[in-house]
Coordinates of C-alpha atoms in Angstrom, one line a residue:
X20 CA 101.8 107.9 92.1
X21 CA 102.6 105.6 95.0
X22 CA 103.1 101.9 94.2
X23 CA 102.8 99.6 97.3
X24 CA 103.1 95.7 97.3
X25 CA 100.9 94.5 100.4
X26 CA 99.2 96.3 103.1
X27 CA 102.5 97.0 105.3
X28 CA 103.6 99.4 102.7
X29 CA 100.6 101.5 103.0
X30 CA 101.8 104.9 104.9
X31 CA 100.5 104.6 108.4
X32 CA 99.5 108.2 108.1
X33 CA 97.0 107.7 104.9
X34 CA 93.8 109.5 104.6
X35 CA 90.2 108.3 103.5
X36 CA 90.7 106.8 100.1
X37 CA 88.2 106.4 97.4
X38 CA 88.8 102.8 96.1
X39 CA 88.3 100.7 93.1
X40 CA 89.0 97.4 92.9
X41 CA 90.3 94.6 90.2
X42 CA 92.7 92.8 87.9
X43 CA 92.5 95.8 85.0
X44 CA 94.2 93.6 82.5
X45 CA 95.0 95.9 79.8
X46 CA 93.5 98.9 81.3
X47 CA 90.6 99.1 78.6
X48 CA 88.6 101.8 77.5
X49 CA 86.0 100.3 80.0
X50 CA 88.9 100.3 83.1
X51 CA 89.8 103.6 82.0
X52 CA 85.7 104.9 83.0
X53 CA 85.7 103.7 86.4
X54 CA 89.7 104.4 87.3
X55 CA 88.9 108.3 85.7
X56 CA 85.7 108.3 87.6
X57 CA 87.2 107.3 91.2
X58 CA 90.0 110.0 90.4
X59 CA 87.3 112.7 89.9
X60 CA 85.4 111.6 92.9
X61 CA 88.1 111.6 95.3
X62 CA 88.9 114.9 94.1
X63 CA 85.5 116.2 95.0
X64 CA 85.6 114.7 98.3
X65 CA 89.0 116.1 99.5
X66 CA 90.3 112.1 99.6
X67 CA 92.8 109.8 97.5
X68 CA 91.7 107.4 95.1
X69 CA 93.6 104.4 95.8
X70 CA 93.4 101.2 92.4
X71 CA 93.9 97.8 94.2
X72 CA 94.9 94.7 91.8
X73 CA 96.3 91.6 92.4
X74 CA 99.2 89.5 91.3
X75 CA 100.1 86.4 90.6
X76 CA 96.7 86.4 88.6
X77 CA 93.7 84.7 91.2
X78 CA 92.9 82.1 88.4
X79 CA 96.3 81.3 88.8
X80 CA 96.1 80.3 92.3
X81 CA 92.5 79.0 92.6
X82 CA 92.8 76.8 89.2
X83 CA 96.7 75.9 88.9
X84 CA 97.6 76.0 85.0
X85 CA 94.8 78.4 84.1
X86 CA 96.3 81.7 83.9
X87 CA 94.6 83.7 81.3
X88 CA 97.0 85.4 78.8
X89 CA 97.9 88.8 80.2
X90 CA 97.4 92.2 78.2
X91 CA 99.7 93.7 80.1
X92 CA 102.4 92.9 83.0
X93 CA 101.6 94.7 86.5
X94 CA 104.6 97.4 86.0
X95 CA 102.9 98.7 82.6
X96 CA 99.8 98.0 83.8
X97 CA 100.9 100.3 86.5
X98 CA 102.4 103.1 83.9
X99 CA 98.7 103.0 82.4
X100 CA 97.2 103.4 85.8
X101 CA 99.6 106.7 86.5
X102 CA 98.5 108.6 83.0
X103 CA 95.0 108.6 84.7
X104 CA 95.8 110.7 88.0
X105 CA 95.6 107.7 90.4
X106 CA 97.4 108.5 93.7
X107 CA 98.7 105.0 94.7
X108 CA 97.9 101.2 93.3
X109 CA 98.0 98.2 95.7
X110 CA 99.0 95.2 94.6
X111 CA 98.1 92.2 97.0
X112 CA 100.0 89.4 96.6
X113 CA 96.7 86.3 95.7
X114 CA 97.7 83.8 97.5
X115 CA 95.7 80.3 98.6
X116 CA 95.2 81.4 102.1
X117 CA 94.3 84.6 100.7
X118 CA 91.3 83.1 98.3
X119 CA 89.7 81.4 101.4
X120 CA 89.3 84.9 103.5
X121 CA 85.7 85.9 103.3
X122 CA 83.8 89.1 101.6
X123 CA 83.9 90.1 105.3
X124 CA 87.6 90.0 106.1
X125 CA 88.4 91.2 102.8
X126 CA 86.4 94.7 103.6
X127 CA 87.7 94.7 107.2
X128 CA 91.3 94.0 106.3
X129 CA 91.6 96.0 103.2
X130 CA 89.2 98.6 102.4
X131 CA 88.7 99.6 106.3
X132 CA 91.5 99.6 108.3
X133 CA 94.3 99.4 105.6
X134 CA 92.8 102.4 103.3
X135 CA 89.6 104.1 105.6
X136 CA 87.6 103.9 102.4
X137 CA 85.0 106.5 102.1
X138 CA 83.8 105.7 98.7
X139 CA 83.8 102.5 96.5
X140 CA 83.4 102.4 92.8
X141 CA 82.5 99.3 91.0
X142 CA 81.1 97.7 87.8
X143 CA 77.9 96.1 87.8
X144 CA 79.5 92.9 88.0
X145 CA 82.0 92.3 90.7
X146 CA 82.1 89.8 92.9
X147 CA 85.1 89.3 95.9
X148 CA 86.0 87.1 98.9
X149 CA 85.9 83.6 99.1
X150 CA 84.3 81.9 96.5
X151 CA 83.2 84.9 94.8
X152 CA 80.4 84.9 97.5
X153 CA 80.3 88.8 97.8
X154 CA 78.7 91.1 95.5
X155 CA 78.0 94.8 95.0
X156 CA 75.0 94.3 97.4
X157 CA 77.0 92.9 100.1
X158 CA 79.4 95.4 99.8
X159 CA 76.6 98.0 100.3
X160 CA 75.4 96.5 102.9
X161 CA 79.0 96.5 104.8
X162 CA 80.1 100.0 103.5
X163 CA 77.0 101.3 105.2
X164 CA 78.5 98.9 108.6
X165 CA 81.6 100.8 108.3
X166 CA 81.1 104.2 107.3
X167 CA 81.7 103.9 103.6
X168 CA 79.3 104.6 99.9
X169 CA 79.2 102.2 97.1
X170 CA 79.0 103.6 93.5
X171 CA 77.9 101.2 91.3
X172 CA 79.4 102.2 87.6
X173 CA 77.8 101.0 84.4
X174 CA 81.1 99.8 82.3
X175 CA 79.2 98.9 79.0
X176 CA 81.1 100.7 76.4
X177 CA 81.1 99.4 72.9
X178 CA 82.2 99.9 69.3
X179 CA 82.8 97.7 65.9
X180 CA 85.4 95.9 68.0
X181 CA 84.0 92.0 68.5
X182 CA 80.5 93.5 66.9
X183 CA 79.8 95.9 69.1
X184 CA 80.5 92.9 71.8
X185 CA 80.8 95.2 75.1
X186 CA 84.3 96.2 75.5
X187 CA 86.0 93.7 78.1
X188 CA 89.7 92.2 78.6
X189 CA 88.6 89.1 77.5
X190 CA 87.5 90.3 74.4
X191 CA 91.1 91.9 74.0
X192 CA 92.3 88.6 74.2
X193 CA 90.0 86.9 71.5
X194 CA 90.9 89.5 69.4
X195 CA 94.8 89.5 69.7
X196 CA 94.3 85.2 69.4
X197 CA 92.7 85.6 66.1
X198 CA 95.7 88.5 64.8
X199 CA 92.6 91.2 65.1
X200 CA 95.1 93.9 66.3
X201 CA 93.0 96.7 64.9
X202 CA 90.0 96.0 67.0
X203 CA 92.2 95.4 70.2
X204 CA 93.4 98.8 69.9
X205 CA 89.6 99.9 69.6
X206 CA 88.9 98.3 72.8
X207 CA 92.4 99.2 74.5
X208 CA 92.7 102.9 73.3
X209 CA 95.9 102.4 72.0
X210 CA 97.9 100.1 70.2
X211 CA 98.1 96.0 72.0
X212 CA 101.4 95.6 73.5
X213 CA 104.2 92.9 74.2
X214 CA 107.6 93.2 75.9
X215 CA 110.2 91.3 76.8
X216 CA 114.3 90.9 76.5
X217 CA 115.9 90.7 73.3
X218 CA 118.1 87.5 73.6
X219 CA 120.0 86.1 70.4
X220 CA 118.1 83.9 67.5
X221 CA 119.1 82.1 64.2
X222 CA 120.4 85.3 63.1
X223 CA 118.7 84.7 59.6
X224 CA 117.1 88.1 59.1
X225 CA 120.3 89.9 59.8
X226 CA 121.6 87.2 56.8
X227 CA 118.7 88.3 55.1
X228 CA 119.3 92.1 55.2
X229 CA 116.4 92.1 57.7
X230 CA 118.2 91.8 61.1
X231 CA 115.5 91.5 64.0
X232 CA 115.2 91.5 67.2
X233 CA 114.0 87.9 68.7
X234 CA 112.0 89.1 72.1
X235 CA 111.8 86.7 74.5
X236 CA 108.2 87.8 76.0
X237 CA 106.9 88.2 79.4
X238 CA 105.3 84.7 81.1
X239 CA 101.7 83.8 80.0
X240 CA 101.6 87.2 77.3
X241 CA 98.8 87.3 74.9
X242 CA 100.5 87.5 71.9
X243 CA 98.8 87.5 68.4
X244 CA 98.5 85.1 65.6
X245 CA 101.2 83.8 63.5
X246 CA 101.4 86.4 60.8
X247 CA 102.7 89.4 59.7
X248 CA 102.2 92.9 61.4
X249 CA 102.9 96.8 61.2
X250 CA 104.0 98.6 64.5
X251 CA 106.5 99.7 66.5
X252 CA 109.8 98.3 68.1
X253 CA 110.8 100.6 71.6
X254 CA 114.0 100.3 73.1
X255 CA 115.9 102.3 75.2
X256 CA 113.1 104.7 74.9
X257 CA 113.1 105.3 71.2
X258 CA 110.5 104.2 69.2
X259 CA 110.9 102.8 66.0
X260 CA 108.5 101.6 63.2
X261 CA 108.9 97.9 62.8
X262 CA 107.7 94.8 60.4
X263 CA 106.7 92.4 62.7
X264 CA 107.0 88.4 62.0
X265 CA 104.9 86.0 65.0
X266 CA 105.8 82.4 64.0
X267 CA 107.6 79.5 63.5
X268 CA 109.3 81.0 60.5
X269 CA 108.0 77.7 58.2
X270 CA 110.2 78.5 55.3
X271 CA 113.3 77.4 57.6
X272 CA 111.1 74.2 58.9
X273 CA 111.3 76.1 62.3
X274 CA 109.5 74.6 65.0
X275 CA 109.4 77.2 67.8
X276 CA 107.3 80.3 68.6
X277 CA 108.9 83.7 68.3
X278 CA 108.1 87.5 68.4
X279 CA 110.6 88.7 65.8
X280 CA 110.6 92.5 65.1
X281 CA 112.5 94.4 62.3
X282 CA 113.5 98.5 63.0
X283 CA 112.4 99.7 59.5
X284 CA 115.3 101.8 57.9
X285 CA 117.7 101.4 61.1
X286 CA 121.3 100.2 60.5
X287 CA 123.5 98.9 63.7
X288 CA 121.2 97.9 66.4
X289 CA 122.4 96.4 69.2
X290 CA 119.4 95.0 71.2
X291 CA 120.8 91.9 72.7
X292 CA 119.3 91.7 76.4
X293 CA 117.8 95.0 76.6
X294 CA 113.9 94.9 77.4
X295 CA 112.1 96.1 74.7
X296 CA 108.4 96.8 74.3
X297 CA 106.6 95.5 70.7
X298 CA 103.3 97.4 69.7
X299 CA 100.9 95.7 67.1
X300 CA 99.4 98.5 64.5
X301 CA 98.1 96.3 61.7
X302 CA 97.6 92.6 60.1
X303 CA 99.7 92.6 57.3
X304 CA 99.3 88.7 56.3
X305 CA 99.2 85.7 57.7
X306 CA 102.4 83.2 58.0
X307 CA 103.4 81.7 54.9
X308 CA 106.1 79.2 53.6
X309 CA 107.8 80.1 50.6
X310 CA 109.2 78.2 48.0
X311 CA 112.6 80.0 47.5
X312 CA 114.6 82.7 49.9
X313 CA 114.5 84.5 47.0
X314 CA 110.4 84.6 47.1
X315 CA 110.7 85.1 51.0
X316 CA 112.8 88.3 50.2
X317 CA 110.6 89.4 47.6
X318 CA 107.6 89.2 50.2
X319 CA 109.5 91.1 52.8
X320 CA 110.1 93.8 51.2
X321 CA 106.5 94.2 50.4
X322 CA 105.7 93.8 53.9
X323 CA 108.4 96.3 54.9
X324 CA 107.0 98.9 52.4
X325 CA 103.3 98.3 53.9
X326 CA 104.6 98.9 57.5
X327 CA 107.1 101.9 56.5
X328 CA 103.5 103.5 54.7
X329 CA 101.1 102.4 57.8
X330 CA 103.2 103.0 60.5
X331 CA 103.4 106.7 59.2
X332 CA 99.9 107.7 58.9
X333 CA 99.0 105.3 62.3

């Protein structure tokens, strides 16, 4: 898969291009019906299907300070794209000047003379250009202009997830704020995911017997509620079951945020400023304080045990 930052890194020799267009935070279940359905159709029509996204977030730049939490970085994002056949994403750099451009430009600039679209596929529901003034209709009515189809996919997909709320990245999000991990994963496909560098703590678990790795995460990442969780620690491409603590560890009267991970059964780690990626399986509890590190010890074991026996079957 071709990865290109901005139109001048689009090959000057590229074909027609089937195109769809958005953020795809979290590439979920609902992403993954249009993105497999523009791979198909460029298939069928001898063409490449192109996904274009954006970055920094356009909430970011419109509305200074509103950046949603993000399910997933553009690299990974990216990763998720490339299991589903796409032939290259374009990422166009949002910028202010960039927001102002009209539905117009936007079709001229990008999907025209930058990928010679000969298909479009989009939800129901997306808007584009300046203000958000253009629509699927309008982008009809310029395709047919400029010698390109509009496909106009239905994206309502649904499950127990958010009760049977259709499936949506902002969903994802309400359900990793409230530590609802399980019915993320519904709506993603796959387990919710956080990454970041491992960079040196308190050191208490490694006191403890339970040495973890402290991840610093990526900017603005949605990670869950403070609590408790079964999953999975990946580093250096191994992937190892993991009790996972999100918290302010309150038994030690700590006071700042952190993403601490324990490799279940795994003796010697050395993690310090490698990235590492943390996948959320299960709620196990929610934080507590304890009384005694003898009761905190007690608890931690139990909540290893839970994630040795989940994390096997999940």
């Amino acid at each position: 898969m071709q990865r290109w930052r901005g139109l001048e890194e689009i090959p000057g020799d590229w074909g027609r291009s089937v195109v769809t267009i958005g953020s795809f935070d979290g590439v979920h279940l609902g992403h993954q019906l249009i993105i497999s359905r523009a791979v198909q159709r460029a298939r069928e029509l001898d063409a490449k299907s192109v996904l274009v996204t954006f970055d920094p977030h356009p909430s970011e730049v419109v509305r200074p300070g509103s950046h949603p939490p993000l399910l997933a970085p553009q690299p990974r994002r990216a990763e998720l794209v490339a299991t589903l056949g796409v032939d290259a994403v374009l990422v166009l750099p949002f910028t202010l000047a960039f927001s102002q451009e009209s539905p117009q430009f936007f079709v001229q600039q990008v999907l025209v003379d930058s990928l010679h679209a000969r298909l479009v596929i989009e939800g129901p529901n997306f808007r584009f250009g300046h203000r958000a003034e253009g629509d699927v209709a309008l982008l009809a009515e310029l395709g047919r202009q400029a010698d390109f189809e509009v496909e106009v996919l239905d994206l309502q997909v649904r499950g127990a997830a958010g009760g049977g709320e259709p499936f949506s990245s902002t969903l994802v999000r309400r359900l990793v704020a409230a530590g609802d991990v399980s019915g993320a994963a519904e709506v993603l496909g796959r387990p919710h995911q956080v990454e970041g560098t491992v960079v040196r703590g308190a050191q208490r678990g490694r006191e403890l017997g339970f040495p973890t790795a402290n991840v610093d995460t990526v900017p603005h990442s949605a990670v869950p509620a403070d609590g408790v969780y079964a999953g999975w620690l990946t580093a250096g491409g191994e992937r190892m079951p993991a009790a996972i603590s999100v918290g302010t560890n309150p038994t030690f009267d700590g006071t700042a945020r952190t993403v601490e991970a324990y490799a279940i059964d795994r003796v010697g780690l050395d993690l310090y400023g490698m990235h590492v990626a943390v996948d959320f399986l299960a709620f196990l509890r929610g934080m507590e304080k304890f009384d005694s590190i003898e009761a905190l010890l007690d608890r931690m074991a139990v909540d290893v045990k839970q994630a040795r026996e989940l994390t096997a079957t999940g």
